[in-house]
């Protein structure tokens, strides 16, 4: 996350914006943006999207290495992040390249965490349980998946998950369409 915060500050300086200017363009408070730049607050993906739009860059800009991009994602380069509407932690497992079709993640779900509302959207989702278990409901059918088991379904069907265990669950997730491009 540190690199993301530095890139935000760098872009703001390059574009001659004050924190107030950025606040007005993003509807995020000046104090929140200041905390982001100092690295004292976490950043939801929806807030990052607003910041990217304000700077006129794609979200991938914040995740790209400044050196030449390669296809490998080394352990030290796997940066956890959260999505605003979820307590789950995500780690992106791919770099960007032309015509990429899938988006792989590691997802960590806290013990007894349950999503609030089913979602549906274009694309496909694949989950493989690396650790723990997940109860996934897809179009009113429940799937209880344990370590070593998988599910693959069209994301256009309403779906919701929960971790029924007293320990965290870790999933390998591969989705379409690509969300970081």
XYZ file of N, CA, C and O in Angstrom:
724
model
N 0.818 -1.200 0.000
C 0.000 0.000 0.000
C 0.863 1.266 0.000
O 0.437 2.266 -0.519
N 2.041 1.169 0.603
C 2.926 2.320 0.686
C 3.193 2.923 -0.697
O 3.148 4.145 -0.879
N 3.437 2.050 -1.700
C 3.705 2.540 -3.052
C 2.488 3.268 -3.625
O 2.627 4.268 -4.334
N 1.296 2.773 -3.324
C 0.065 3.408 -3.807
C -0.049 4.805 -3.219
O -0.330 5.772 -3.926
N 0.176 4.933 -1.905
C 0.087 6.235 -1.240
C 1.088 7.218 -1.836
O 0.768 8.384 -2.069
N 2.304 6.728 -2.113
C 3.331 7.597 -2.690
C 2.946 8.042 -4.100
O 3.167 9.191 -4.475
N 2.343 7.128 -4.864
C 1.934 7.480 -6.229
C 0.811 8.514 -6.219
O 0.771 9.389 -7.080
N -0.085 8.419 -5.250
C -1.161 9.410 -5.134
C -0.560 10.791 -4.875
O -0.904 11.772 -5.543
N 0.345 10.857 -3.910
C 0.981 12.135 -3.568
C 1.774 12.681 -4.760
O 1.696 13.871 -5.077
N 2.508 11.794 -5.433
C 3.308 12.208 -6.587
C 2.407 12.768 -7.697
O 2.700 13.817 -8.267
N 1.310 12.075 -8.000
C 0.392 12.558 -9.036
C -0.204 13.918 -8.657
O -0.369 14.789 -9.507
N -0.547 14.070 -7.391
C -1.136 15.339 -6.935
C -0.150 16.480 -7.152
O -0.517 17.538 -7.666
N 1.116 16.250 -6.798
C 2.126 17.284 -7.006
C 2.354 17.547 -8.491
O 2.442 18.692 -8.918
N 2.449 16.476 -9.277
C 2.678 16.618 -10.721
C 1.564 17.409 -11.389
O 1.803 18.152 -12.341
N 0.328 17.239 -10.905
C -0.812 17.922 -11.511
C -1.130 19.248 -10.828
O -2.125 19.900 -11.153
N -0.277 19.653 -9.882
C -0.433 20.949 -9.222
C -1.693 21.068 -8.389
O -2.253 22.166 -8.274
N -2.141 19.976 -7.821
C -3.370 19.980 -7.017
C -3.049 20.094 -5.533
O -2.081 19.524 -5.063
N -3.901 20.816 -4.844
C -3.851 20.801 -3.385
C -4.726 19.648 -2.900
O -5.509 19.075 -3.685
N -4.623 19.326 -1.619
C -5.519 18.309 -1.054
C -6.974 18.750 -1.197
O -7.861 17.941 -1.451
N -7.209 20.060 -1.071
C -8.576 20.599 -1.217
C -9.083 20.380 -2.644
O -10.228 19.983 -2.851
N -8.224 20.613 -3.631
C -8.606 20.381 -5.032
C -8.993 18.918 -5.240
O -10.019 18.616 -5.853
N -8.162 18.007 -4.729
C -8.427 16.580 -4.882
C -9.703 16.189 -4.141
O -10.504 15.390 -4.641
N -9.920 16.787 -2.991
C -11.131 16.520 -2.209
C -12.380 16.902 -3.000
O -13.365 16.149 -3.031
N -12.338 18.057 -3.631
C -13.489 18.520 -4.415
C -13.770 17.611 -5.608
O -14.915 17.401 -5.979
N -12.713 17.059 -6.215
C -12.891 16.192 -7.388
C -13.342 14.778 -7.018
O -13.885 14.061 -7.851
N -13.093 14.369 -5.763
C -13.372 12.984 -5.376
C -14.507 12.835 -4.370
O -14.972 11.730 -4.119
N -14.934 13.949 -3.750
C -15.903 13.909 -2.649
C -15.365 13.140 -1.446
O -16.125 12.576 -0.656
N -14.036 13.077 -1.318
C -13.386 12.493 -0.145
C -12.842 13.654 0.682
O -12.384 14.645 0.130
N -12.894 13.543 2.000
C -12.488 14.658 2.851
C -10.987 14.936 2.747
O -10.187 14.028 2.472
N -10.618 16.181 2.991
C -9.217 16.588 2.976
C -8.441 15.790 4.021
O -7.333 15.311 3.758
N -9.026 15.623 5.217
C -8.320 14.898 6.280
C -8.098 13.432 5.891
O -7.029 12.872 6.149
N -9.085 12.802 5.244
C -8.937 11.415 4.799
C -7.830 11.316 3.746
O -6.968 10.445 3.824
N -7.826 12.225 2.773
C -6.802 12.211 1.727
C -5.409 12.433 2.322
O -4.438 11.796 1.903
N -5.317 13.307 3.314
C -4.038 13.540 3.991
C -3.567 12.276 4.701
O -2.387 11.913 4.636
N -4.493 11.562 5.355
C -4.146 10.304 6.026
C -3.677 9.262 5.014
O -2.732 8.513 5.274
N -4.318 9.228 3.857
C -3.927 8.294 2.795
C -2.493 8.575 2.359
O -1.666 7.670 2.292
N -2.197 9.823 2.075
C -0.853 10.179 1.609
C 0.217 9.894 2.658
O 1.349 9.585 2.319
N -0.146 9.980 3.936
C 0.804 9.692 5.022
C 0.862 8.201 5.337
O 1.704 7.767 6.113
N -0.080 7.427 4.777
C -0.106 5.990 5.024
C -0.690 5.615 6.368
O -0.434 4.533 6.887
N -1.516 6.497 6.944
C -2.091 6.214 8.260
C -3.543 5.758 8.179
O -4.197 5.596 9.197
N -4.052 5.559 6.978
C -5.426 5.085 6.799
C -5.446 4.061 5.676
O -4.638 4.119 4.757
N -6.374 3.117 5.776
C -6.510 2.156 4.679
C -7.352 2.788 3.570
O -8.085 3.746 3.804
N -7.234 2.224 2.384
C -7.881 2.808 1.212
C -8.755 1.760 0.546
O -8.264 0.713 0.134
N -10.049 2.028 0.473
C -10.978 1.121 -0.203
C -10.820 1.266 -1.718
O -10.441 2.323 -2.219
N -11.131 0.220 -2.418
C -10.973 0.208 -3.871
C -11.876 1.263 -4.529
O -11.503 1.881 -5.517
N -13.052 1.516 -3.948
C -13.954 2.531 -4.515
C -13.368 3.932 -4.360
O -13.520 4.771 -5.246
N -12.695 4.179 -3.237
C -12.034 5.473 -3.047
C -10.857 5.623 -4.004
O -10.635 6.698 -4.555
N -10.111 4.541 -4.202
C -8.996 4.581 -5.144
C -9.498 4.876 -6.556
O -8.866 5.623 -7.300
N -10.643 4.322 -6.918
C -11.239 4.579 -8.234
C -11.554 6.070 -8.391
O -11.286 6.675 -9.438
N -12.119 6.690 -7.356
C -12.425 8.126 -7.401
C -11.144 8.948 -7.591
O -11.113 9.907 -8.347
N -10.087 8.543 -6.888
C -8.801 9.251 -6.987
C -8.216 9.083 -8.384
O -7.750 10.051 -8.991
N -8.261 7.863 -8.913
C -7.751 7.612 -10.272
C -8.506 8.466 -11.283
O -7.888 9.092 -12.157
N -9.833 8.514 -11.170
C -10.643 9.327 -12.083
C -10.279 10.809 -11.979
O -10.194 11.508 -12.990
N -10.050 11.292 -10.750
C -9.694 12.702 -10.556
C -8.367 13.046 -11.229
O -8.197 14.145 -11.748
N -7.434 12.092 -11.246
C -6.136 12.317 -11.883
C -6.147 11.980 -13.369
O -5.177 12.231 -14.073
N -7.228 11.352 -13.844
C -7.296 10.967 -15.250
C -6.396 9.791 -15.585
O -5.866 9.708 -16.692
N -6.204 8.871 -14.629
C -5.405 7.671 -14.868
C -6.260 6.439 -14.600
O -7.292 6.518 -13.943
N -5.824 5.301 -15.123
C -6.502 4.038 -14.843
C -6.027 3.524 -13.491
O -4.914 3.818 -13.058
N -6.859 2.731 -12.828
C -6.500 2.211 -11.507
C -5.217 1.392 -11.527
O -4.469 1.374 -10.557
N -4.949 0.733 -12.625
C -3.746 -0.096 -12.722
C -2.484 0.735 -12.495
O -1.466 0.207 -12.050
N -2.557 2.039 -12.766
C -1.414 2.930 -12.557
C -0.853 2.786 -11.142
O 0.354 2.837 -10.937
N -1.728 2.588 -10.156
C -1.296 2.514 -8.763
C -0.686 1.164 -8.408
O -0.034 1.034 -7.384
N -0.900 0.151 -9.252
C -0.407 -1.191 -8.969
C 0.783 -1.584 -9.836
O 1.458 -2.554 -9.551
N 1.018 -0.833 -10.896
C 2.128 -1.148 -11.802
C 3.455 -0.822 -11.155
O 3.578 0.141 -10.407
N 4.426 -1.625 -11.451
C 5.793 -1.345 -11.032
C 6.317 -0.207 -11.899
O 5.970 -0.099 -13.066
N 7.172 0.620 -11.318
C 7.723 1.718 -12.103
C 8.736 1.218 -13.125
O 8.939 1.839 -14.141
N 9.377 0.064 -12.836
C 10.284 -0.513 -13.816
C 9.445 -1.263 -14.859
O 8.239 -1.253 -14.806
N 10.119 -1.980 -15.740
C 9.391 -2.707 -16.774
C 8.534 -3.802 -16.137
O 8.957 -4.496 -15.223
N 7.343 -3.944 -16.635
C 6.384 -4.916 -16.128
C 6.781 -6.317 -16.572
O 7.172 -6.529 -17.708
N 6.699 -7.277 -15.669
C 6.913 -8.654 -16.077
C 5.708 -9.486 -15.676
O 4.814 -9.010 -14.999
N 5.672 -10.735 -16.061
C 4.502 -11.577 -15.848
C 4.457 -12.205 -14.467
O 3.401 -12.639 -14.030
N 5.581 -12.295 -13.790
C 5.626 -12.928 -12.465
C 5.164 -11.951 -11.391
O 5.415 -10.752 -11.472
N 4.481 -12.483 -10.379
C 4.084 -11.693 -9.217
C 4.750 -12.345 -8.005
O 4.274 -13.361 -7.498
N 5.865 -11.782 -7.589
C 6.645 -12.332 -6.480
C 5.920 -12.082 -5.153
O 5.147 -11.133 -5.019
N 6.189 -12.946 -4.193
C 5.550 -12.866 -2.874
C 5.670 -11.458 -2.283
O 4.700 -10.904 -1.773
N 6.856 -10.858 -2.362
C 7.070 -9.532 -1.773
C 6.282 -8.438 -2.494
O 6.103 -7.343 -1.959
N 5.796 -8.716 -3.704
C 5.031 -7.728 -4.464
C 3.523 -7.901 -4.311
O 2.753 -7.140 -4.895
N 3.090 -8.892 -3.557
C 1.661 -9.149 -3.364
C 1.148 -8.273 -2.226
O 1.439 -8.520 -1.069
N 0.413 -7.246 -2.576
C -0.038 -6.243 -1.614
C -1.516 -6.455 -1.261
O -2.381 -6.372 -2.132
N -1.823 -6.727 0.019
C -3.224 -6.905 0.404
C -3.995 -5.590 0.352
O -3.440 -4.520 0.597
N -5.278 -5.689 0.004
C -6.159 -4.523 0.024
C -7.560 -4.984 0.371
O -7.870 -6.166 0.374
N -8.419 -4.018 0.684
C -9.812 -4.322 1.024
C -10.726 -3.603 0.043
O -10.370 -2.587 -0.526
N -11.912 -4.155 -0.113
C -12.957 -3.527 -0.903
C -13.944 -2.943 0.092
O -14.287 -3.583 1.093
N -14.395 -1.724 -0.162
C -15.180 -0.949 0.795
C -16.341 -1.710 1.426
O -16.587 -1.614 2.606
N -17.078 -2.500 0.667
C -18.279 -3.146 1.182
C -18.004 -4.501 1.830
O -18.928 -5.219 2.166
N -16.743 -4.871 2.033
C -16.417 -6.209 2.513
C -15.316 -6.174 3.567
O -14.432 -5.324 3.526
N -15.360 -7.125 4.505
C -14.294 -7.273 5.490
C -13.200 -8.212 4.996
O -12.204 -8.419 5.683
N -13.392 -8.813 3.844
C -12.403 -9.731 3.284
C -11.152 -8.959 2.858
O -11.212 -7.776 2.541
N -10.027 -9.664 2.847
C -8.773 -9.092 2.369
C -8.424 -9.765 1.043
O -8.562 -10.979 0.906
N -8.008 -8.964 0.070
C -7.694 -9.453 -1.265
C -6.221 -9.218 -1.571
O -5.652 -8.210 -1.156
N -5.629 -10.146 -2.323
C -4.272 -9.971 -2.846
C -4.336 -10.268 -4.333
O -4.749 -11.355 -4.739
N -3.948 -9.295 -5.125
C -3.957 -9.443 -6.584
C -2.791 -10.335 -7.005
O -1.667 -10.156 -6.552
N -3.068 -11.305 -7.891
C -2.050 -12.280 -8.290
C -1.628 -12.163 -9.752
O -1.089 -13.117 -10.310
N -1.887 -11.020 -10.378
C -1.426 -10.865 -11.759
C -0.991 -9.435 -12.012
O -1.405 -8.515 -11.320
N -0.166 -9.295 -13.014
C 0.192 -7.979 -13.522
C -0.697 -7.695 -14.723
O -1.476 -8.534 -15.145
N -0.548 -6.524 -15.260
C -1.374 -6.129 -16.395
C -0.628 -6.377 -17.703
O 0.578 -6.186 -17.777
N -1.352 -6.846 -18.687
C -0.800 -6.938 -20.036
C -1.963 -6.853 -21.024
O -3.117 -7.036 -20.660
N -1.669 -6.570 -22.251
C -2.676 -6.353 -23.280
C -3.571 -7.573 -23.444
O -3.093 -8.696 -23.474
N -4.872 -7.335 -23.521
C -5.891 -8.357 -23.768
C -6.006 -9.420 -22.667
O -6.466 -10.529 -22.916
N -5.627 -9.070 -21.455
C -5.791 -9.994 -20.324
C -7.279 -10.216 -20.092
O -8.073 -9.289 -20.145
N -7.691 -11.457 -19.822
C -9.120 -11.792 -19.701
C -9.551 -12.173 -18.291
O -10.731 -12.179 -17.988
N -8.605 -12.581 -17.416
C -8.972 -13.043 -16.079
C -8.330 -12.175 -15.004
O -7.336 -11.480 -15.249
N -8.912 -12.232 -13.810
C -8.410 -11.476 -12.655
C -8.259 -12.438 -11.480
O -9.236 -12.779 -10.824
N -7.038 -12.927 -11.209
C -6.837 -13.855 -10.091
C -6.500 -13.122 -8.786
O -5.750 -12.143 -8.790
N -7.059 -13.622 -7.688
C -6.844 -13.064 -6.353
C -6.681 -14.178 -5.336
O -7.181 -15.286 -5.538
N -6.068 -13.860 -4.205
C -6.219 -14.631 -2.990
C -7.196 -13.842 -2.137
O -7.064 -12.618 -2.010
N -8.188 -14.523 -1.577
C -9.185 -13.867 -0.737
C -9.127 -14.496 0.646
O -9.192 -15.725 0.770
N -8.983 -13.672 1.664
C -9.015 -14.151 3.043
C -10.314 -13.673 3.680
O -10.587 -12.467 3.720
N -11.100 -14.639 4.161
C -12.392 -14.337 4.782
C -12.258 -14.591 6.283
O -11.849 -15.680 6.702
N -12.609 -13.603 7.090
C -12.490 -13.701 8.539
C -13.431 -14.783 9.090
O -14.452 -15.101 8.471
N -13.129 -15.320 10.281
C -14.017 -16.298 10.906
C -15.442 -15.737 11.055
O -15.617 -14.586 11.458
N -16.421 -16.519 10.672
C -17.853 -16.194 10.768
C -18.266 -14.953 9.965
O -19.339 -14.419 10.180
N -17.420 -14.521 9.065
C -17.775 -13.379 8.218
C -18.822 -13.806 7.207
O -18.733 -14.879 6.612
N -19.828 -12.966 7.023
C -20.895 -13.239 6.061
C -21.167 -11.964 5.279
O -21.269 -10.885 5.858
N -21.263 -12.091 3.971
C -21.616 -10.944 3.146
C -23.081 -10.584 3.422
O -23.888 -11.462 3.732
N -23.421 -9.305 3.303
C -24.764 -8.839 3.662
C -25.824 -9.125 2.608
O -26.936 -9.515 2.937
N -25.499 -8.914 1.371
C -26.483 -9.033 0.289
C -25.912 -9.822 -0.876
O -24.748 -9.648 -1.227
N -26.736 -10.657 -1.512
C -26.269 -11.328 -2.733
C -25.949 -10.287 -3.815
O -26.565 -9.229 -3.859
N -24.980 -10.613 -4.658
C -24.614 -9.736 -5.772
C -24.688 -10.514 -7.071
O -24.646 -11.749 -7.075
N -24.807 -9.801 -8.166
C -24.709 -10.399 -9.493
C -24.159 -9.344 -10.430
O -24.397 -8.152 -10.250
N -23.414 -9.796 -11.427
C -22.756 -8.885 -12.359
C -22.286 -9.708 -13.555
O -22.265 -10.940 -13.491
N -21.903 -9.072 -14.643
C -21.414 -9.825 -15.804
C -20.150 -10.604 -15.470
O -19.379 -10.207 -14.603
N -19.943 -11.717 -16.138
C -18.696 -12.453 -16.009
C -18.845 -13.830 -15.399
O -19.937 -14.402 -15.355
N -17.711 -14.363 -14.948
C -17.635 -15.682 -14.320
C -16.792 -15.573 -13.060
O -15.961 -14.674 -12.936
N -16.997 -16.522 -12.130
C -16.190 -16.583 -10.917
C -15.790 -18.028 -10.671
O -16.575 -18.944 -10.881
N -14.554 -18.199 -10.229
C -14.014 -19.507 -9.857
C -13.370 -19.349 -8.487
O -12.631 -18.388 -8.254
N -13.666 -20.273 -7.567
C -13.056 -20.275 -6.241
C -12.532 -21.665 -5.926
O -13.219 -22.655 -6.155
N -11.317 -21.717 -5.373
C -10.702 -22.957 -4.910
C -10.317 -22.724 -3.454
O -9.625 -21.739 -3.138
N -10.766 -23.580 -2.550
C -10.514 -23.399 -1.125
C -9.109 -23.908 -0.792
O -8.836 -25.106 -0.880
N -8.226 -22.989 -0.433
C -6.859 -23.328 -0.041
C -6.780 -23.696 1.439
O -5.991 -24.545 1.840
N -7.598 -23.026 2.254
C -7.592 -23.249 3.707
C -8.980 -22.957 4.239
O -9.618 -21.982 3.824
N -9.477 -23.782 5.155
C -10.764 -23.526 5.785
C -11.919 -24.069 4.975
O -11.824 -25.122 4.330
N -13.015 -23.327 4.976
C -14.225 -23.721 4.252
C -15.043 -22.474 3.940
O -14.896 -21.443 4.599
N -15.915 -22.596 2.954
C -16.798 -21.490 2.598
C -18.172 -22.056 2.276
O -18.291 -23.137 1.691
N -19.192 -21.342 2.690
C -20.562 -21.664 2.317
C -20.964 -20.634 1.271
O -21.070 -19.446 1.566
N -21.129 -21.095 0.049
C -21.427 -20.215 -1.077
C -22.827 -20.531 -1.580
O -23.135 -21.696 -1.845
N -23.645 -19.518 -1.680
C -24.990 -19.692 -2.226
C -25.025 -19.039 -3.602
O -24.734 -17.845 -3.740
N -25.339 -19.858 -4.618
C -25.420 -19.376 -5.991
C -26.828 -19.680 -6.481
O -27.235 -20.846 -6.552
N -27.574 -18.629 -6.776
C -28.945 -18.774 -7.289
C -29.772 -19.716 -6.402
O -30.408 -20.642 -6.881
N -29.710 -19.486 -5.097
C -30.472 -20.204 -4.067
C -30.013 -21.648 -3.833
O -30.663 -22.389 -3.108
N -28.902 -22.063 -4.429
C -28.338 -23.382 -4.147
C -27.096 -23.191 -3.287
O -26.202 -22.411 -3.645
N -27.037 -23.897 -2.138
C -25.895 -23.776 -1.230
C -24.821 -24.801 -1.564
O -25.119 -25.974 -1.804
N -23.576 -24.334 -1.561
C -22.414 -25.192 -1.759
C -21.505 -25.018 -0.559
O -21.019 -23.910 -0.313
N -21.290 -26.092 0.189
C -20.345 -26.058 1.304
C -19.041 -26.658 0.799
O -18.975 -27.842 0.487
N -18.035 -25.823 0.671
C -16.766 -26.247 0.089
C -15.671 -26.253 1.140
O -15.495 -25.279 1.875
N -14.936 -27.352 1.183
C -13.823 -27.519 2.114
C -12.498 -27.406 1.353
O -12.475 -27.355 0.136
N -11.428 -27.419 2.107
C -10.087 -27.360 1.546
C -9.938 -28.358 0.393
O -10.328 -29.515 0.508
N -9.435 -27.872 -0.751
C -9.221 -28.729 -1.913
C -10.411 -28.811 -2.847
O -10.330 -29.468 -3.883
N -11.521 -28.141 -2.513
C -12.713 -28.175 -3.368
C -12.886 -26.834 -4.077
O -12.359 -25.814 -3.638
N -13.641 -26.859 -5.183
C -13.766 -25.668 -6.026
C -15.192 -25.497 -6.524
O -15.999 -26.440 -6.503
N -15.478 -24.288 -7.019
C -16.752 -23.975 -7.650
C -16.474 -22.972 -8.771
O -15.552 -22.160 -8.681
N -17.261 -23.060 -9.845
C -17.127 -22.168 -10.996
C -18.536 -21.879 -11.486
O -19.295 -22.815 -11.749
N -18.913 -20.606 -11.617
C -20.289 -20.262 -11.979
C -20.347 -18.929 -12.710
O -19.427 -18.112 -12.595
N -21.460 -18.689 -13.445
C -21.636 -17.377 -14.073
C -21.996 -16.341 -13.013
O -22.897 -16.563 -12.206
N -21.310 -15.214 -13.020
C -21.543 -14.153 -12.029
C -22.880 -13.459 -12.217
O -23.282 -12.659 -11.371
N -23.567 -13.756 -13.317
C -24.883 -13.156 -13.562
C -25.935 -13.742 -12.621
O -27.023 -13.182 -12.482
N -25.610 -14.873 -11.960
C -26.520 -15.462 -10.971
C -26.269 -14.796 -9.619
O -25.121 -14.527 -9.260
N -27.336 -14.529 -8.838
C -27.118 -13.941 -7.515
C -26.282 -14.893 -6.658
O -26.544 -16.095 -6.630
N -25.275 -14.345 -5.975
C -24.390 -15.178 -5.169
C -23.935 -14.426 -3.914
O -23.861 -13.199 -3.901
N -23.653 -15.222 -2.876
C -23.231 -14.662 -1.588
C -22.398 -15.723 -0.881
O -22.609 -16.920 -1.096
N -21.429 -15.311 -0.040
C -20.610 -16.286 0.663
C -20.551 -15.977 2.148
O -20.844 -14.873 2.584
N -20.154 -17.006 2.897
C -19.857 -16.818 4.312
C -18.821 -17.837 4.748
O -18.704 -18.917 4.163
N -18.078 -17.471 5.782
C -17.122 -18.377 6.396
C -17.788 -18.932 7.656
O -17.964 -18.208 8.623
N -18.170 -20.212 7.662
C -18.882 -20.771 8.810
C -17.958 -21.208 9.951
O -18.441 -21.692 10.976
N -16.666 -21.025 9.794
C -15.695 -21.568 10.735
C -15.214 -20.545 11.768
O -15.401 -19.339 11.607
N -14.528 -21.060 12.798
C -13.893 -20.230 13.821
C -12.487 -19.812 13.404
O -11.744 -19.257 14.202
N -12.088 -20.119 12.190
C -10.770 -19.757 11.659
C -10.964 -19.081 10.308
O -12.011 -19.194 9.690
N -9.913 -18.387 9.847
C -10.024 -17.721 8.549
C -10.037 -18.753 7.426
O -9.528 -19.860 7.561
N -10.666 -18.341 6.329
C -10.708 -19.148 5.113
C -9.927 -18.404 4.040
O -10.035 -17.184 3.925
N -9.133 -19.149 3.259
C -8.373 -18.535 2.170
C -8.786 -19.208 0.872
O -8.769 -20.436 0.749
N -9.192 -18.381 -0.092
C -9.646 -18.860 -1.392
C -8.731 -18.348 -2.495
O -8.270 -17.211 -2.447
N -8.508 -19.193 -3.500
C -7.949 -18.725 -4.759
C -9.159 -18.355 -5.600
O -10.058 -19.182 -5.804
N -9.219 -17.122 -6.056
C -10.352 -16.617 -6.811
C -9.875 -16.181 -8.191
O -8.860 -15.487 -8.304
N -10.608 -16.584 -9.218
C -10.332 -16.113 -10.574
C -11.655 -15.626 -11.136
O -12.639 -16.379 -11.176
N -11.703 -14.343 -11.527
C -12.951 -13.765 -12.012
C -12.757 -13.130 -13.381
O -11.641 -12.821 -13.796
N -13.878 -12.980 -14.058
C -13.946 -12.149 -15.266
C -15.139 -11.223 -15.071
O -16.049 -11.561 -14.324
N -15.188 -10.105 -15.676
C -14.134 -9.523 -16.500
C -13.008 -8.964 -15.638
O -13.140 -8.866 -14.422
N -11.937 -8.564 -16.274
C -10.809 -7.933 -15.613
C -11.289 -6.624 -14.995
O -11.987 -5.850 -15.644
N -10.957 -6.394 -13.714
C -11.377 -5.148 -13.072
C -10.253 -4.135 -12.939
O -10.503 -2.964 -12.742
N -8.985 -4.583 -13.026
C -7.850 -3.660 -13.019
C -7.241 -3.676 -14.405
O -6.532 -4.586 -14.766
N -7.554 -2.666 -15.205
C -6.965 -2.632 -16.549
C -6.354 -1.296 -16.831
O -6.386 -0.410 -16.075
